[in-house]
PDB file of C-alpha atoms in Angstrom:
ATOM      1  CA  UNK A  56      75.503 105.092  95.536  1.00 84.00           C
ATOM      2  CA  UNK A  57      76.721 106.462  92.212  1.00 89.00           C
ATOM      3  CA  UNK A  58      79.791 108.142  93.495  1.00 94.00           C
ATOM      4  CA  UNK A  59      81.126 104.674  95.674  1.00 95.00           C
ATOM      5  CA  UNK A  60      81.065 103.098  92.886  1.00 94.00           C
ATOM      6  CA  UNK A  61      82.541 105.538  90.288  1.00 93.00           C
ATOM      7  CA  UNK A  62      84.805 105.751  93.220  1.00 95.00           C
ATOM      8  CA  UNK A  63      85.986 101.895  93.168  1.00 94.00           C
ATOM      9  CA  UNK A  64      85.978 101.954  89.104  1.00 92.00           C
ATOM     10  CA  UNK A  65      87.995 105.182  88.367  1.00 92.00           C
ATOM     11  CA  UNK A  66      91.294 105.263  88.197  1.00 93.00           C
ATOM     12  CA  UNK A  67      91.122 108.582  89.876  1.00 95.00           C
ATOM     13  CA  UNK A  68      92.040 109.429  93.108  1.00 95.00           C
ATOM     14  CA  UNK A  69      94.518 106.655  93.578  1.00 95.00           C
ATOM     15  CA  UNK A  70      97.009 107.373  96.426  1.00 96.00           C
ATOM     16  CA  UNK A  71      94.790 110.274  97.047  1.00 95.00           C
ATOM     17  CA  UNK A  72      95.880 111.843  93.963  1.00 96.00           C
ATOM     18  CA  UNK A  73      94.042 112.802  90.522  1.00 95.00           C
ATOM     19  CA  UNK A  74      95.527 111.467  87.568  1.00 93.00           C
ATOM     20  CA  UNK A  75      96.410 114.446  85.830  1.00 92.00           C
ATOM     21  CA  UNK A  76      98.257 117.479  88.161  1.00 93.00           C
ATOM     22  CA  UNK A  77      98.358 115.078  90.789  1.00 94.00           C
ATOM     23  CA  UNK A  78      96.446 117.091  93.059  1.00 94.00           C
ATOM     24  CA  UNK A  79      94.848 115.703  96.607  1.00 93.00           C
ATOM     25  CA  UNK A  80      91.654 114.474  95.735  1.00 95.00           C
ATOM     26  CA  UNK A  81      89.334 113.219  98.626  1.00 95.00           C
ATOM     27  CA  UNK A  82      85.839 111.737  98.086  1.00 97.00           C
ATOM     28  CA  UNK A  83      82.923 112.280 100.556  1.00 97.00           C
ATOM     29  CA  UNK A  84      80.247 110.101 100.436  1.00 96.00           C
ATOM     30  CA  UNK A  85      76.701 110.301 102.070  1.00 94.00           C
ATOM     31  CA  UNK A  86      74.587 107.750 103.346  1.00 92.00           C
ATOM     32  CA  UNK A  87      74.014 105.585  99.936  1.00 93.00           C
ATOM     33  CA  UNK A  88      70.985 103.217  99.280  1.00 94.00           C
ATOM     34  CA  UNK A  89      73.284 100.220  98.713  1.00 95.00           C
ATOM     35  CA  UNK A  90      77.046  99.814  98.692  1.00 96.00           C
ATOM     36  CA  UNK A  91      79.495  98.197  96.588  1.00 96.00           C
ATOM     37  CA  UNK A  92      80.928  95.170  98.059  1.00 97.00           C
ATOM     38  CA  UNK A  93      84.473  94.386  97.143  1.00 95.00           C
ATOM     39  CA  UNK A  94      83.847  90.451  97.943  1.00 95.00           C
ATOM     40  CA  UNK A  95      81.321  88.442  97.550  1.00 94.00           C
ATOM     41  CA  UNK A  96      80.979  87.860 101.200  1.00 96.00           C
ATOM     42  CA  UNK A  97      77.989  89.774 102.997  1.00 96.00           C
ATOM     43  CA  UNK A  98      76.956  90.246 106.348  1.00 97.00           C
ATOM     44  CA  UNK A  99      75.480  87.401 108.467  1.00 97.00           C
ATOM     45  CA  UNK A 100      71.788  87.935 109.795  1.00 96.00           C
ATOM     46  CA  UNK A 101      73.077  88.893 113.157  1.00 96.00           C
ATOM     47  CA  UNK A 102      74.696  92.310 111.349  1.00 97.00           C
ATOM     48  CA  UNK A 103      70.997  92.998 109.499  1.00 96.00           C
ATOM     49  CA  UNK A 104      68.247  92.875 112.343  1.00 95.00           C
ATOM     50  CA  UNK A 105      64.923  94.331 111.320  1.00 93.00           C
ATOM     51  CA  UNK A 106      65.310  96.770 114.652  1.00 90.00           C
ATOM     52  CA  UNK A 107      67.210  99.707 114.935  1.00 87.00           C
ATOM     53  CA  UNK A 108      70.480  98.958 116.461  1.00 88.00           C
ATOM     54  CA  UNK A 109      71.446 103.199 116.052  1.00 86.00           C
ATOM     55  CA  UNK A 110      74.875 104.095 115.797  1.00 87.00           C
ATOM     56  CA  UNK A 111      76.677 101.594 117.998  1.00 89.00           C
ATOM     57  CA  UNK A 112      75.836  99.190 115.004  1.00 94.00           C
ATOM     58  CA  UNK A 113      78.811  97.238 114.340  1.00 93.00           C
ATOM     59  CA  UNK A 114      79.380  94.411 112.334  1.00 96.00           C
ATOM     60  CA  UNK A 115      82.550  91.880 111.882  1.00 95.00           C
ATOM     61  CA  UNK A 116      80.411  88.376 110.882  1.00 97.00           C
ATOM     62  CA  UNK A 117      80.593  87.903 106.631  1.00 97.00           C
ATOM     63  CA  UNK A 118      79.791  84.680 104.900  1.00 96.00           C
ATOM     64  CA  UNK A 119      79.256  83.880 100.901  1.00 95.00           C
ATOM     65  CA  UNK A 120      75.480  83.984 100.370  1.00 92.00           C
ATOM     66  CA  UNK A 121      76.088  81.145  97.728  1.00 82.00           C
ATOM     67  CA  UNK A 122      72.279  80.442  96.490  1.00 79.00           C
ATOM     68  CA  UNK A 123      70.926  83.779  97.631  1.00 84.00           C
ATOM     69  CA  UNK A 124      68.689  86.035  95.197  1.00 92.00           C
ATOM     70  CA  UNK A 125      69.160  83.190  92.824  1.00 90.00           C
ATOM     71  CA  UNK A 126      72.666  83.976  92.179  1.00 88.00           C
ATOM     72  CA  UNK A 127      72.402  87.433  91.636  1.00 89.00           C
ATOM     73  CA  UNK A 128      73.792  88.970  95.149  1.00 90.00           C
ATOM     74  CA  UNK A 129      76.901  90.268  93.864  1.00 92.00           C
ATOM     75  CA  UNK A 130      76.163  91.337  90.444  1.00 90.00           C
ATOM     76  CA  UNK A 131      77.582  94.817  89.669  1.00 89.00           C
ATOM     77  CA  UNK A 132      75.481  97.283  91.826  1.00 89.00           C
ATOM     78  CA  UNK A 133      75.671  95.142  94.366  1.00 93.00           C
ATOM     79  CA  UNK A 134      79.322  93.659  93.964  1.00 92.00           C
ATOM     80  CA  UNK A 135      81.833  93.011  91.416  1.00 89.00           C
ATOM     81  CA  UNK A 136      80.844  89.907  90.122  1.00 87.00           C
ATOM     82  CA  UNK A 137      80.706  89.896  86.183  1.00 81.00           C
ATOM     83  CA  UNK A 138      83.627  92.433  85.374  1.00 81.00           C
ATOM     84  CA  UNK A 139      85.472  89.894  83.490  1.00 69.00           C
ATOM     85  CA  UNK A 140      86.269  91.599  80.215  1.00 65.00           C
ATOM     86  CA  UNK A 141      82.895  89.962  78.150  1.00 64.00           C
ATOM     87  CA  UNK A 142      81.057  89.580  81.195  1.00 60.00           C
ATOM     88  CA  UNK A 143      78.386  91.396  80.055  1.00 61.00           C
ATOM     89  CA  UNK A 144      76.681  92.767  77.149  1.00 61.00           C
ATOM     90  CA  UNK A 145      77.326  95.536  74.703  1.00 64.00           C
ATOM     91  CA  UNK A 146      75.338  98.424  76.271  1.00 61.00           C
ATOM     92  CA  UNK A 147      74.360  96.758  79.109  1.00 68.00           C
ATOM     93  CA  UNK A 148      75.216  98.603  82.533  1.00 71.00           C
ATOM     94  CA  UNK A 149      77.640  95.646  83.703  1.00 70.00           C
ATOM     95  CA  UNK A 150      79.190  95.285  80.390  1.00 72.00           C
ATOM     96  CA  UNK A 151      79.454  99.218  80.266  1.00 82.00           C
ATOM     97  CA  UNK A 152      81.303  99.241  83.257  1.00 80.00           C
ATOM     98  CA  UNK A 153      83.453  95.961  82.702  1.00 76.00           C
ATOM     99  CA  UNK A 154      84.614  98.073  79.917  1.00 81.00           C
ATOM    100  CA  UNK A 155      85.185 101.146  81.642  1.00 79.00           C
ATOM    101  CA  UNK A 156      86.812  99.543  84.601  1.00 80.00           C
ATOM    102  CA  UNK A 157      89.653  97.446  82.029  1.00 79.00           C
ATOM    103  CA  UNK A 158      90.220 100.578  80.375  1.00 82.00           C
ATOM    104  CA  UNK A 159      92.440 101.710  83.009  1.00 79.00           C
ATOM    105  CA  UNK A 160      93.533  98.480  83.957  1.00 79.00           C
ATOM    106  CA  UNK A 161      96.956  96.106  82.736  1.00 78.00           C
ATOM    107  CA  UNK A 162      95.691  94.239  80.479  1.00 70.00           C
ATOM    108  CA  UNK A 163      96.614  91.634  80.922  1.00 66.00           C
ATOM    109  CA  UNK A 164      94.009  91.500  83.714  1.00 71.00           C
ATOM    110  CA  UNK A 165      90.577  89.524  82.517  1.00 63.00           C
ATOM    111  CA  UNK A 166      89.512  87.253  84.824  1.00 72.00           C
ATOM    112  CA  UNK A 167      86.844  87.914  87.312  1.00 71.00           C
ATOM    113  CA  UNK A 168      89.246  87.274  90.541  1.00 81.00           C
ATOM    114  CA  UNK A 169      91.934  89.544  89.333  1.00 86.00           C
ATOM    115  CA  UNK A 170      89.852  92.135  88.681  1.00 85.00           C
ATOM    116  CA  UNK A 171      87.943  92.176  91.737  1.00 88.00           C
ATOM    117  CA  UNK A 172      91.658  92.355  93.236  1.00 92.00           C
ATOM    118  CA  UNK A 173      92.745  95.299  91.303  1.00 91.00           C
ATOM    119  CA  UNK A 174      89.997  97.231  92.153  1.00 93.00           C
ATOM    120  CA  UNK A 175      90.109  96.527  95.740  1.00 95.00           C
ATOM    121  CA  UNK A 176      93.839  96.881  96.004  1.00 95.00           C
ATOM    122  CA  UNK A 177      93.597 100.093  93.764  1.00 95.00           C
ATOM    123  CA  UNK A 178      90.966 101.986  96.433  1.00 97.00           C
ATOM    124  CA  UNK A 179      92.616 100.960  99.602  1.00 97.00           C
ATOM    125  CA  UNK A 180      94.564 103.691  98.333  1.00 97.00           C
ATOM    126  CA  UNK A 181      92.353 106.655  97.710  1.00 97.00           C
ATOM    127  CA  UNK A 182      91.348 109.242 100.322  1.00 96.00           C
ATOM    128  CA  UNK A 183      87.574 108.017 100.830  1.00 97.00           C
ATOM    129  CA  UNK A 184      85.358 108.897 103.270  1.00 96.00           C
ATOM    130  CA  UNK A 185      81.625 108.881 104.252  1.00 96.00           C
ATOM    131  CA  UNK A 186      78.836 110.547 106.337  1.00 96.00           C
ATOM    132  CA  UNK A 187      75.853 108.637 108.056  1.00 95.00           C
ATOM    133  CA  UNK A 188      72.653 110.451 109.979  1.00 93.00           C
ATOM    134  CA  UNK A 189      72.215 108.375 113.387  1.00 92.00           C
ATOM    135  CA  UNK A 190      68.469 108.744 112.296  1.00 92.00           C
ATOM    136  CA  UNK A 191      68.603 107.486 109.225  1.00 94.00           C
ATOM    137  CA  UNK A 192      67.011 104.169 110.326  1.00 94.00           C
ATOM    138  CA  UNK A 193      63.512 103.744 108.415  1.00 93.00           C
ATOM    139  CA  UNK A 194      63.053 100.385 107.687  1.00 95.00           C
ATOM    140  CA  UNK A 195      64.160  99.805 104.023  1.00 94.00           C
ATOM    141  CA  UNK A 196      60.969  97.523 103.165  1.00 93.00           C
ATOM    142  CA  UNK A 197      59.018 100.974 104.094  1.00 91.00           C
ATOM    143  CA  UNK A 198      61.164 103.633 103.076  1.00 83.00           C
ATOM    144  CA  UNK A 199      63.052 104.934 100.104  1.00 82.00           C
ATOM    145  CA  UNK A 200      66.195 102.885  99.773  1.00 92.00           C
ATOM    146  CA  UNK A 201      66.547  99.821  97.924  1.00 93.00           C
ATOM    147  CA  UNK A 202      64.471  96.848  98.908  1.00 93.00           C
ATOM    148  CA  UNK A 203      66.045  94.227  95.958  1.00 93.00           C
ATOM    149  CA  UNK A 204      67.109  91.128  97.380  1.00 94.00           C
ATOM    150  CA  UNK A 205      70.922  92.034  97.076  1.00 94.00           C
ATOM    151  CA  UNK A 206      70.093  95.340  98.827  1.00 95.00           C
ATOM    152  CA  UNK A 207      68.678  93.302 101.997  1.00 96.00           C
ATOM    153  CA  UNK A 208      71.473  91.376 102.080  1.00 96.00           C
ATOM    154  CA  UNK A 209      73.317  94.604 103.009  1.00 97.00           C
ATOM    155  CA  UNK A 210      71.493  96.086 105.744  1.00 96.00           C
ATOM    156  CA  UNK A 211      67.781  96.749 106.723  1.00 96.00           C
ATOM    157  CA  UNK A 212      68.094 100.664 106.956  1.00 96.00           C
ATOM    158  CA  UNK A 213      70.765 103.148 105.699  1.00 96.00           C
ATOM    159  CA  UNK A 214      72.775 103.430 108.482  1.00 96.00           C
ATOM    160  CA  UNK A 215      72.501  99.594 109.382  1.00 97.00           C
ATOM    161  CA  UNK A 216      73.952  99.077 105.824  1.00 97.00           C
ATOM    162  CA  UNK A 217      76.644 102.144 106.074  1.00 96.00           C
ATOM    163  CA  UNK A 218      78.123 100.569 109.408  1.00 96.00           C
ATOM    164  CA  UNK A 219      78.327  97.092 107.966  1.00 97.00           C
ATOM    165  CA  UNK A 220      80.017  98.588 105.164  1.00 97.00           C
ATOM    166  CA  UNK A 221      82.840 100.032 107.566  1.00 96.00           C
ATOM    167  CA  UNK A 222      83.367  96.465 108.668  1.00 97.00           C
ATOM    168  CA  UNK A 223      83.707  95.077 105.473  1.00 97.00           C
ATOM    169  CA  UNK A 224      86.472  96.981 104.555  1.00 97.00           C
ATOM    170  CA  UNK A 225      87.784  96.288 107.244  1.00 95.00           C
ATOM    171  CA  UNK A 226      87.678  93.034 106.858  1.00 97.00           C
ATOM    172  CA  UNK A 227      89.028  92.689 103.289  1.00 96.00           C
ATOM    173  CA  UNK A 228      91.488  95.116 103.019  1.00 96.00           C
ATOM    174  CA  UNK A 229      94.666  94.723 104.933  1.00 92.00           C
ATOM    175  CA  UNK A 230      95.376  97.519 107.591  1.00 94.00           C
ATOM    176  CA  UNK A 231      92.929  99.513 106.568  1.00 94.00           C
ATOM    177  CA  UNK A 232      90.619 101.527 108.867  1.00 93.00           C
ATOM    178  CA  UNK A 233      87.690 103.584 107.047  1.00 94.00           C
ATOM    179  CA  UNK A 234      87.062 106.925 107.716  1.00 93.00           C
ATOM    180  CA  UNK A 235      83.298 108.135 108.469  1.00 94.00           C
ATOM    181  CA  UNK A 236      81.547 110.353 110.650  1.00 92.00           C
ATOM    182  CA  UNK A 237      78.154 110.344 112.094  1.00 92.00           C
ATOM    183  CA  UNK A 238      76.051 113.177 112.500  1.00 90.00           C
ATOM    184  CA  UNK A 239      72.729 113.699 114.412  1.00 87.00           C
ATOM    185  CA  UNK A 240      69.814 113.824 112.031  1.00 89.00           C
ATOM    186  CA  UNK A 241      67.910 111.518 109.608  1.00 90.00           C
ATOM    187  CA  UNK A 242      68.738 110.945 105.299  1.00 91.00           C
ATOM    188  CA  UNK A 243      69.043 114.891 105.333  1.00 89.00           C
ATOM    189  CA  UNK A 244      71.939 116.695 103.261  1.00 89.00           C
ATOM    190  CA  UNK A 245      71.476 119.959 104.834  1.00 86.00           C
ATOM    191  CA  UNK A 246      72.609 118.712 108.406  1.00 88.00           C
ATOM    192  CA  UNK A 247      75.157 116.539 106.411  1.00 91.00           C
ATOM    193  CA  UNK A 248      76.761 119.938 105.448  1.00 89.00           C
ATOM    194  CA  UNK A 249      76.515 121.496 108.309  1.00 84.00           C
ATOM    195  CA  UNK A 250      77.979 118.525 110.393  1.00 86.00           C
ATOM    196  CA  UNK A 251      81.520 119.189 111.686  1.00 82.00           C
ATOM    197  CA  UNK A 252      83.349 116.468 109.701  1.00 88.00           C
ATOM    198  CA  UNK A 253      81.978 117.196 106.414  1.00 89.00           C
ATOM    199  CA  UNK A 254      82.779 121.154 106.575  1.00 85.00           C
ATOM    200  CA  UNK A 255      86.336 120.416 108.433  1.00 86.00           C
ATOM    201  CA  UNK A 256      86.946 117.240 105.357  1.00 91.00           C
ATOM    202  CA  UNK A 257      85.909 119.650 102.562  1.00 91.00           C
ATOM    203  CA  UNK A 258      86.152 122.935 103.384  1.00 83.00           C
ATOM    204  CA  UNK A 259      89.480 123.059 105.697  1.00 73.00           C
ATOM    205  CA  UNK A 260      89.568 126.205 107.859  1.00 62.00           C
ATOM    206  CA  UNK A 261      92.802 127.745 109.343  1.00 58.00           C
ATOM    207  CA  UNK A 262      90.999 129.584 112.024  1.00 51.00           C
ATOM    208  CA  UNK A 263      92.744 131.683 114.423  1.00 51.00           C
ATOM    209  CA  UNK A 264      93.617 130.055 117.767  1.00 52.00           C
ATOM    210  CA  UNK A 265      92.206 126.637 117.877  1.00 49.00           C
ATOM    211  CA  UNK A 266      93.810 123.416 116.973  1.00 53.00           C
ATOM    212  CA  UNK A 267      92.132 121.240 119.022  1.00 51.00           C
ATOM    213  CA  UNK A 268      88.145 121.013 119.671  1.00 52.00           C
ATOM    214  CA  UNK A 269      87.670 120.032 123.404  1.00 50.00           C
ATOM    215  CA  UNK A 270      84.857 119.493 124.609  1.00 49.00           C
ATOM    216  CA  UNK A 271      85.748 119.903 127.438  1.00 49.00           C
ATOM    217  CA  UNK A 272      87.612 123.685 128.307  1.00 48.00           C
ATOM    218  CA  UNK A 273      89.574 124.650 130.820  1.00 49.00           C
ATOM    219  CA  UNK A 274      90.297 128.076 132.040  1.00 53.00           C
ATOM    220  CA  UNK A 275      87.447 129.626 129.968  1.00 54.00           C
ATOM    221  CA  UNK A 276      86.799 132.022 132.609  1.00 57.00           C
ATOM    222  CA  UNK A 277      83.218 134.044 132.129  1.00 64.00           C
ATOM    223  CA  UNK A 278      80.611 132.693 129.431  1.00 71.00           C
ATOM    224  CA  UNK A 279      79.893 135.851 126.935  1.00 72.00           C
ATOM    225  CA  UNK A 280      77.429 134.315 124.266  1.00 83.00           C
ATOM    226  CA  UNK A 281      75.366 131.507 123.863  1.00 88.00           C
ATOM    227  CA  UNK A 282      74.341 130.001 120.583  1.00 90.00           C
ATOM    228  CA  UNK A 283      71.078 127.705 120.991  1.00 88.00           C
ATOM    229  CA  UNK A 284      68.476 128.890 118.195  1.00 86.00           C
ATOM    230  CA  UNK A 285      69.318 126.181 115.988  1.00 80.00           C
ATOM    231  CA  UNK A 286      71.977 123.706 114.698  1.00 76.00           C
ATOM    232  CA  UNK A 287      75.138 125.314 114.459  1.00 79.00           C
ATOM    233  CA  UNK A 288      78.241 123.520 112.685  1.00 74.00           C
ATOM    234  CA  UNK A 289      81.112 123.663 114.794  1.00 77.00           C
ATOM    235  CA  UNK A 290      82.516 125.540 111.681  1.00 73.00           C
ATOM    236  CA  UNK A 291      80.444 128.253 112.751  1.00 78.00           C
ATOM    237  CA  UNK A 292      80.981 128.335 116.320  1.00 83.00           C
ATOM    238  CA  UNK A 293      84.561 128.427 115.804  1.00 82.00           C
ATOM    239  CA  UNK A 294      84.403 131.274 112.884  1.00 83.00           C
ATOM    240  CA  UNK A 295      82.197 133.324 115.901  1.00 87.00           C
ATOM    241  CA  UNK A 296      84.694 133.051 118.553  1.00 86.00           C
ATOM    242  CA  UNK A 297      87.074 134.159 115.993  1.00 85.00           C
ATOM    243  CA  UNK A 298      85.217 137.315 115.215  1.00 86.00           C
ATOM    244  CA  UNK A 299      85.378 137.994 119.034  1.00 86.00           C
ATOM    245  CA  UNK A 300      88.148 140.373 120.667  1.00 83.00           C
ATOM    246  CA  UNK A 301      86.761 139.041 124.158  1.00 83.00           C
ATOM    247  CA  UNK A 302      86.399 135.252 123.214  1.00 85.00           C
ATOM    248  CA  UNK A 303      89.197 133.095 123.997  1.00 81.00           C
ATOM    249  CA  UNK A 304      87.579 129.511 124.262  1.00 83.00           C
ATOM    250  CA  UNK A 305      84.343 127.844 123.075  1.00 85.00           C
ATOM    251  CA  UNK A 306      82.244 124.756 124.191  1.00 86.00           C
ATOM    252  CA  UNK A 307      80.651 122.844 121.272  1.00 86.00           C
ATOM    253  CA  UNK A 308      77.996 120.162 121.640  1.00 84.00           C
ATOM    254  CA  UNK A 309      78.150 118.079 118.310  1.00 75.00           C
ATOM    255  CA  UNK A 310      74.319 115.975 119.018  1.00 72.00           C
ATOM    256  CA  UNK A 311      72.610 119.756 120.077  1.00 78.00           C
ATOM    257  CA  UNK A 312      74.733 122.011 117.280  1.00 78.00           C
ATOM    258  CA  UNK A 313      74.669 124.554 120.105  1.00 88.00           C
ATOM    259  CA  UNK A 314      77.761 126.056 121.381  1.00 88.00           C
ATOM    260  CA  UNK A 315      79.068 128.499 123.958  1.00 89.00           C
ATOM    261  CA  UNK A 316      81.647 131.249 124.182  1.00 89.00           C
ATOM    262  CA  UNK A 317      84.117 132.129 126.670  1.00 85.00           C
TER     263      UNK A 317
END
């Protein structure tokens, strides 16, 4: 949850860029606790349901909590309420990061409103994207992710909260469609890594022969090795067809991690 919202305050990455070389600079984010909302609208009770709705999840009903956790819903943390410059006190987190945030900001920017707008406007253009586990569904009144009121407000479990997230953005920032992937395991970094999208968005392979992974392949002619022992990244299956003279096409199953060769 640290790195979304470094990710809305920073000035870095805008236009997928950092601020100094201008090199590509994409941000990968995994499964947070709570998010940072970019309005103060959150999702309606139909969007948080204390069952597991799984990965399907999908949620396009917001409304303004108004009187909810007496006022203090969309506090920084939770939102960016109180980002005015001298909305909060020296030292304080939320005055800490008012401060940060108008440091890279025109300043003639002070209000709350336009500074909720900058920073939403600013990281519609930055090269963001996140990674859910279709497990990651304990309850959060059980489990280890935040249980504050303005964290309920969000979601019941992780990936209940992740997928409402998606539709926020959505919803508040024009054209935009965010990028995320879901993988098959539970609030687990190790099968985060080794999930396709993660290794293809940060570690970009030019492999050999294959543009495209189909799941389905045609023309693959005899199988010649199986891989079933454990979760394998697609990554991996790939890199092994590539170290094979006789291996000309590969089957990947992204729930299983197993793969075949052809």
């Amino acid at each position: 949850q640290f790195l979304l919202r470094w990710v809305v305050m920073s000035p870095e990455g805008e236009n997928g860029k950092t601020r100094f070389g201008g090199l590509d600079m994409r941000v990968i984010i995994g499964s947070p606790s709570t998010v940072l909302y970019l309005t103060e609208d959150r999702p309606k009770a139909v969007c948080r349901p204390d069952e597991d709705k799984g990965r399907y999840h999908k949620c396009d009903a917001f409304y303004t909590p108004s009187h909810s956790c007496d006022g203090q819903w969309d506090k920084y943390g939770f939102g960016l309420s109180g980002l005015y410059k001298g909305g909060g006190s020296e030292g304080s987190i939320r005055g800490s990061a008012g401060d940060y945030a108008h440091s890279y900001l025109e300043s003639d920017i002070t209000k709350g409103a336009e500074t909720a707008k900058a920073l939403r406007d600013r990281f519609a253009t930055k090269d963001v994207r996140f990674v859910f586990g279709a497990k990651d569904t304990r309850h959060c009144l059980h489990s280890v992710c935040s249980a504050d009121c303005g964290a309920m407000l969000q979601g019941t479990n992780r990936l209940q909260r992740g997928l409402n997230y998606m539709g926020h953005l959505r919803a508040v920032l024009p054209n935009y469609e965010p990028k995320y992937s879901i993988f098959y395991g539970g609030h687990n970094n190790y099968l985060a890594f080794l999930s396709h999208d993660w290794i293809t968005w940060a570690l970009p392979y030019n492999h050999r022969r294959f543009g495209v992974l189909d799941r389905v392949v045609k023309n693959e002619g005899h199988k010649e090795k199986g891989y079933k022992s454990r979760y394998y990244a697609a990554f991996e299956c790939m890199k092994k067809c590539d170290d094979r003279s006789d291996c000309h096409s590969f089957t990947y199953n992204p729930v299983s991690g197993h793969c075949d060769l052809f």
